[in-house]
């Protein structure tokens, strides 16, 4: 894999792909539960301070009812009344009344009617309002609404200020699904709150009645003026009609006389156009139409007669001939004689004298019928000539009558216009008279659609503040503030806290999760790493039954499964920043390998701040006494400079400081563990002025290669990646690189930067060692894949006394 491909996964943090993690936030809250508790206490005391400083307020309650229409003493079907009723029945009317209940004019009226301006309004506000404040707080008196009585047009500045204060105490609320309005008034005085609730409803009703009375007076005045004007117009219109009638009497023949004579209103010229001339014209037109129909019928029948000529049966099929009186009589005679012949034929033979006489009479009747039928066409032609003459005469008379009607209609146009104007003036005049009577009748009626359905009662308990509610709100506010602080702190915290978070953010497996270390027999967690000779570093050997030692055994197993053994011989542990625990991890991993039976070399590659010689100080003391250079033993620097060989610089560690059962070993097993493994240390040695140049040369590669031939495993403790470049110069000579990250401390951007640098150098980390996971609330979240005390008491790793120490440590952890 190339360097560009190896670093592609590190350039874009994976946390941007995830949204809010409730599980992570829950455990963060458990971890910082003291913040929530502190905020809850602060919210509680804030609520108590609010209760102590807030005055008690009492709330009284009245109920107003809004009818669908205003009560009236007369039946009014006018459009305006119907529209007013429709408006009152709507929700807009209820909302309008609700808003008007806090109107400043209404509030000022209540202040004036209740006499609340005494002592500067102290009864309402609890303190006096000075004249200067009232002048500064209120504008000059102004007209708030046209039509209000003069007493409402001007209020004093004090009344205006108190009215504004009262509007904040009044709260009208429409009751859902009803036509009721709940009117709430809040004040420090319960009796005053009760009185103001009734006063607001009462003054609103009075103000509405006064507005309606003022409007009725203004309407009545206008109607009286309009009545005088319409009366004069009506008199002029009737006089004009009378003058026209006198000058053009013939115009009465076309109708319109009702309006001219002062008839009932509603008669119109369009409906009275049936005068004498019009009636006669209509009669002549009907007669002309009838004559024309008779002529057409006779002409059609004569055409049929010309077609059938002397065919008697066909002629009898023509209605005019069949219905002719003479033909009808002859047909009756023939029918009677045929009946007589039929009767005689049943009694006599055809040669009988009676039979022969009857047949002769029948033949004579049939001949007479034939002659009558044949003579009818001539009669019909005479009738046709008479019908044509009558039609012509009637048409001429109708034309003459139509000319006379047109002439009279032109002469009566002016008359009809005057008649219509007179009718309109009369209708308007009568309508105004009717409205005047109705307005005069209802102007003094004190009715309104709004009424008080329930009067206010005296409140005994204060409406605010409510201790339980305010304390609950304070606690809820404290809880919200605490959760908000935890969330903000969690968002601002850029460290890596959990195994899952490390794997998701870094894209690498967590090889081991090492928990926070606790000293055996002490109730305090180790906060410092300066004591490098105690349990804080050689945990695998000193406390093998603890969770920390088990975590390093997990690390040993995880690294052994990464590939073939020949490719996993040289291990390097590094970190992004100092104090991450890389030396602690290197030392304990080397101890774990030695306990498994390997010959292990622990090489201190941090030449700037070497520390491994301090960890095994007690172990190397015997070696120092027998060394020719006890004051300055050789180390990595001497090997790189060629001043000492590897076998000379290496210091072996006593088996009792490596093996889990070291206390029971004999003297002949001084350096070899029970499993046959041993641990050797190659310390940093003396300080060098140019460690980067030494590590960048071929000497370090030769040193690692020689160590690989002499030992089964080589573990290198290197410098932080972001601090110096030494580690990047060492990575080409190692096989496995592990990055140590301190949980809940190392910034994730620093880890990403270190991984990018390692990827560029060609040494992609095999995994992450998450060090010092805290033992806090939510341990199921901050897990480290180790079960405390699993197998304890069954002879695992420790003896009875050691197990007791471990159990005491675990009890303190819990």
Coordinates of N, CA, C and O in Angstrom, one line a residue, residues 421-494:
X421 N -90.1 58.3 -11.9 CA -89.4 59.1 -10.9 C -90.2 59.3 -9.7 O -89.8 59.3 -8.5
X422 N -91.5 59.6 -10.0 CA -92.5 59.8 -8.8 C -92.6 58.5 -8.0 O -92.6 58.6 -6.8
X423 N -92.6 57.3 -8.6 CA -92.7 56.1 -7.9 C -91.5 55.8 -7.1 O -91.5 55.4 -5.9
X424 N -90.3 56.1 -7.6 CA -89.0 56.0 -6.9 C -89.0 56.9 -5.7 O -88.6 56.5 -4.6
X425 N -89.3 58.1 -5.9 CA -89.3 59.1 -4.8 C -90.3 58.7 -3.7 O -89.9 58.8 -2.5
X426 N -91.4 58.1 -4.1 CA -92.4 57.7 -3.1 C -91.8 56.5 -2.3 O -92.0 56.4 -1.1
X427 N -91.2 55.5 -3.0 CA -90.6 54.4 -2.3 C -89.5 54.8 -1.3 O -89.5 54.3 -0.2
X428 N -88.6 55.7 -1.7 CA -87.6 56.1 -0.8 C -88.1 56.9 0.4 O -87.7 56.7 1.5
X429 N -89.1 57.7 0.1 CA -89.7 58.5 1.2 C -90.4 57.5 2.2 O -90.2 57.7 3.4
X430 N -91.1 56.5 1.7 CA -91.8 55.6 2.7 C -90.7 54.8 3.4 O -90.9 54.5 4.6
X431 N -89.6 54.4 2.7 CA -88.6 53.6 3.4 C -87.9 54.4 4.5 O -87.7 53.9 5.6
X432 N -87.6 55.7 4.3 CA -87.0 56.5 5.3 C -88.0 56.8 6.5 O -87.6 56.7 7.6
X433 N -89.3 56.9 6.2 CA -90.3 57.1 7.2 C -90.3 55.8 8.1 O -90.4 55.9 9.4
X434 N -90.2 54.6 7.5 CA -90.2 53.4 8.3 C -89.0 53.3 9.2 O -89.0 52.9 10.3
X435 N -87.8 53.7 8.6 CA -86.6 53.6 9.4 C -86.6 54.6 10.5 O -86.0 54.4 11.6
X436 N -87.2 55.8 10.3 CA -87.3 56.8 11.4 C -88.1 56.2 12.5 O -87.7 56.4 13.7
X437 N -89.2 55.6 12.2 CA -90.1 55.0 13.3 C -89.3 54.0 14.1 O -89.4 53.9 15.3
X438 N -88.6 53.1 13.3 CA -87.9 52.0 14.0 C -86.7 52.5 14.9 O -86.5 52.1 16.0
X439 N -86.0 53.5 14.3 CA -84.8 54.1 15.1 C -85.3 54.8 16.3 O -84.7 54.7 17.4
X440 N -86.4 55.6 16.1 CA -87.0 56.3 17.2 C -87.5 55.4 18.3 O -87.5 55.7 19.5
X441 N -87.9 54.2 17.9 CA -88.5 53.3 18.9 C -87.4 52.6 19.7 O -87.5 52.3 20.9
X442 N -86.2 52.3 19.0 CA -85.1 51.5 19.7 C -83.9 52.3 20.1 O -83.0 51.7 20.7
X443 N -84.0 53.6 20.0 CA -82.8 54.4 20.3 C -82.5 54.4 21.8 O -81.4 54.5 22.3
X444 N -83.5 54.3 22.7 CA -83.4 54.3 24.1 C -83.3 52.9 24.7 O -83.3 52.8 25.9
X445 N -83.3 51.9 23.9 CA -83.3 50.5 24.4 C -81.8 50.1 24.8 O -80.9 50.2 24.1
X446 N -81.7 49.7 26.1 CA -80.4 49.4 26.6 C -80.1 47.9 26.6 O -80.2 47.2 27.6
X447 N -79.9 47.4 25.4 CA -79.7 46.0 25.1 C -78.3 45.8 24.5 O -77.9 46.7 23.7
X448 N -77.7 44.7 24.7 CA -76.4 44.4 24.1 C -76.3 42.9 24.0 O -76.8 42.1 24.7
X449 N -75.4 42.5 22.9 CA -75.2 41.0 22.7 C -74.4 40.4 23.8 O -74.4 39.2 24.0
X450 N -73.6 41.2 24.5 CA -72.7 40.7 25.6 C -73.4 40.9 26.9 O -73.9 42.0 27.2
X451 N -73.4 39.9 27.8 CA -73.9 39.9 29.1 C -73.0 39.2 30.1 O -72.2 38.3 29.7
X452 N -73.1 39.5 31.3 CA -72.4 38.9 32.4 C -73.1 37.6 32.8 O -74.1 37.6 33.4
X453 N -72.5 36.5 32.4 CA -73.1 35.2 32.8 C -72.7 34.7 34.2 O -73.5 34.0 34.8
X454 N -71.6 35.1 34.7 CA -71.1 34.7 36.0 C -70.3 35.9 36.6 O -69.3 36.3 36.0
X455 N -70.7 36.3 37.8 CA -70.0 37.4 38.4 C -68.7 36.9 39.1 O -68.6 35.7 39.4
X456 N -67.8 37.8 39.3 CA -66.5 37.4 39.9 C -66.7 37.0 41.4 O -67.6 37.6 42.1
X457 N -65.9 36.1 41.8 CA -65.9 35.7 43.2 C -64.6 36.2 43.9 O -63.6 36.5 43.2
X458 N -64.6 36.2 45.2 CA -63.4 36.7 46.0 C -62.4 35.6 46.0 O -62.7 34.5 46.6
X459 N -61.2 35.8 45.5 CA -60.1 34.7 45.6 C -59.5 34.7 47.0 O -59.2 35.7 47.6
X460 N -59.3 33.5 47.5 CA -58.7 33.3 48.8 C -57.3 32.8 48.7 O -56.5 33.1 49.6
X461 N -56.9 32.2 47.7 CA -55.5 31.7 47.5 C -54.8 32.5 46.4 O -55.5 32.8 45.4
X462 N -53.6 32.8 46.5 CA -52.9 33.6 45.5 C -52.7 32.8 44.2 O -52.5 31.6 44.3
X463 N -52.8 33.4 43.1 CA -52.7 32.8 41.8 C -51.2 32.6 41.5 O -50.8 31.7 40.7
X464 N -50.4 33.6 41.9 CA -48.9 33.5 41.7 C -48.3 34.3 42.8 O -48.8 35.2 43.4
X465 N -47.0 33.9 43.2 CA -46.3 32.7 42.7 C -46.9 31.4 43.3 O -47.4 31.4 44.4
X466 N -46.7 30.3 42.5 CA -47.1 29.0 43.0 C -45.8 28.3 43.4 O -45.0 27.9 42.5
X467 N -45.6 28.0 44.7 CA -44.3 27.5 45.1 C -44.0 26.1 44.5 O -42.8 26.0 44.0
X468 N -44.9 25.2 44.4 CA -44.6 23.9 43.8 C -44.2 24.0 42.4 O -43.3 23.5 41.9
X469 N -45.0 24.8 41.6 CA -44.8 25.0 40.2 C -43.4 25.7 40.0 O -42.6 25.3 39.1
X470 N -43.2 26.8 40.7 CA -42.0 27.5 40.5 C -40.7 26.7 40.9 O -39.7 26.8 40.2
X471 N -40.8 26.0 42.0 CA -39.7 25.1 42.4 C -39.5 24.0 41.3 O -38.3 23.7 41.0
X472 N -40.6 23.5 40.8 CA -40.4 22.5 39.8 C -39.8 23.1 38.5 O -38.9 22.4 37.9
X473 N -40.2 24.3 38.2 CA -39.6 24.9 37.0 C -38.2 25.2 37.2 O -37.3 25.1 36.3
X474 N -37.8 25.6 38.5 CA -36.4 25.9 38.8 C -35.6 24.6 38.7 O -34.5 24.6 38.1
X475 N -36.1 23.5 39.2 CA -35.4 22.3 39.1 C -35.3 21.8 37.6 O -34.2 21.3 37.2
X476 N -36.4 22.0 36.9 CA -36.3 21.6 35.4 C -35.3 22.5 34.7 O -34.6 22.0 33.8
X477 N -35.3 23.8 35.0 CA -34.3 24.7 34.4 C -32.9 24.3 34.8 O -32.0 24.3 33.9
X478 N -32.7 24.0 36.1 CA -31.4 23.5 36.5 C -31.0 22.2 35.8 O -29.8 22.0 35.4
X479 N -32.0 21.3 35.6 CA -31.7 20.1 34.9 C -31.3 20.3 33.5 O -30.4 19.8 32.9
X480 N -32.1 21.2 32.8 CA -31.8 21.6 31.4 C -30.4 22.2 31.3 O -29.7 21.9 30.4
X481 N -30.1 23.1 32.2 CA -28.8 23.8 32.2 C -27.7 22.8 32.4 O -26.7 22.8 31.7
X482 N -27.9 21.8 33.4 CA -26.9 20.8 33.6 C -26.7 19.9 32.4 O -25.5 19.7 32.0
X483 N -27.8 19.5 31.8 CA -27.6 18.7 30.6 C -27.0 19.5 29.4 O -26.2 18.9 28.6
X484 N -27.4 20.8 29.3 CA -26.8 21.6 28.3 C -25.3 21.7 28.5 O -24.5 21.7 27.5
X485 N -24.9 22.0 29.7 CA -23.4 22.1 30.0 C -22.7 20.8 29.7 O -21.6 20.8 29.2
X486 N -23.3 19.7 30.1 CA -22.7 18.4 29.8 C -22.6 18.2 28.3 O -21.5 17.7 27.8
X487 N -23.6 18.5 27.6 CA -23.6 18.3 26.1 C -22.5 19.3 25.5 O -21.8 18.8 24.6
X488 N -22.5 20.5 25.9 CA -21.5 21.4 25.4 C -20.1 20.9 25.7 O -19.2 21.0 24.9
X489 N -19.9 20.5 27.0 CA -18.6 20.0 27.4 C -18.2 18.8 26.6 O -17.1 18.6 26.2
X490 N -19.2 17.9 26.3 CA -18.9 16.7 25.5 C -18.6 17.0 24.1 O -17.8 16.4 23.4
X491 N -19.3 18.1 23.5 CA -19.0 18.5 22.1 C -17.6 19.1 22.1 O -16.8 18.9 21.1
X492 N -17.2 19.9 23.1 CA -15.9 20.6 23.1 C -14.8 19.6 23.4 O -13.6 19.9 23.1
X493 N -15.1 18.5 24.1 CA -14.1 17.5 24.4 C -13.7 16.7 23.2 O -14.5 15.9 22.7
X494 N -12.5 16.9 22.7 CA -12.0 16.2 21.5 C -11.2 15.0 21.8 O -10.6 14.4 20.9

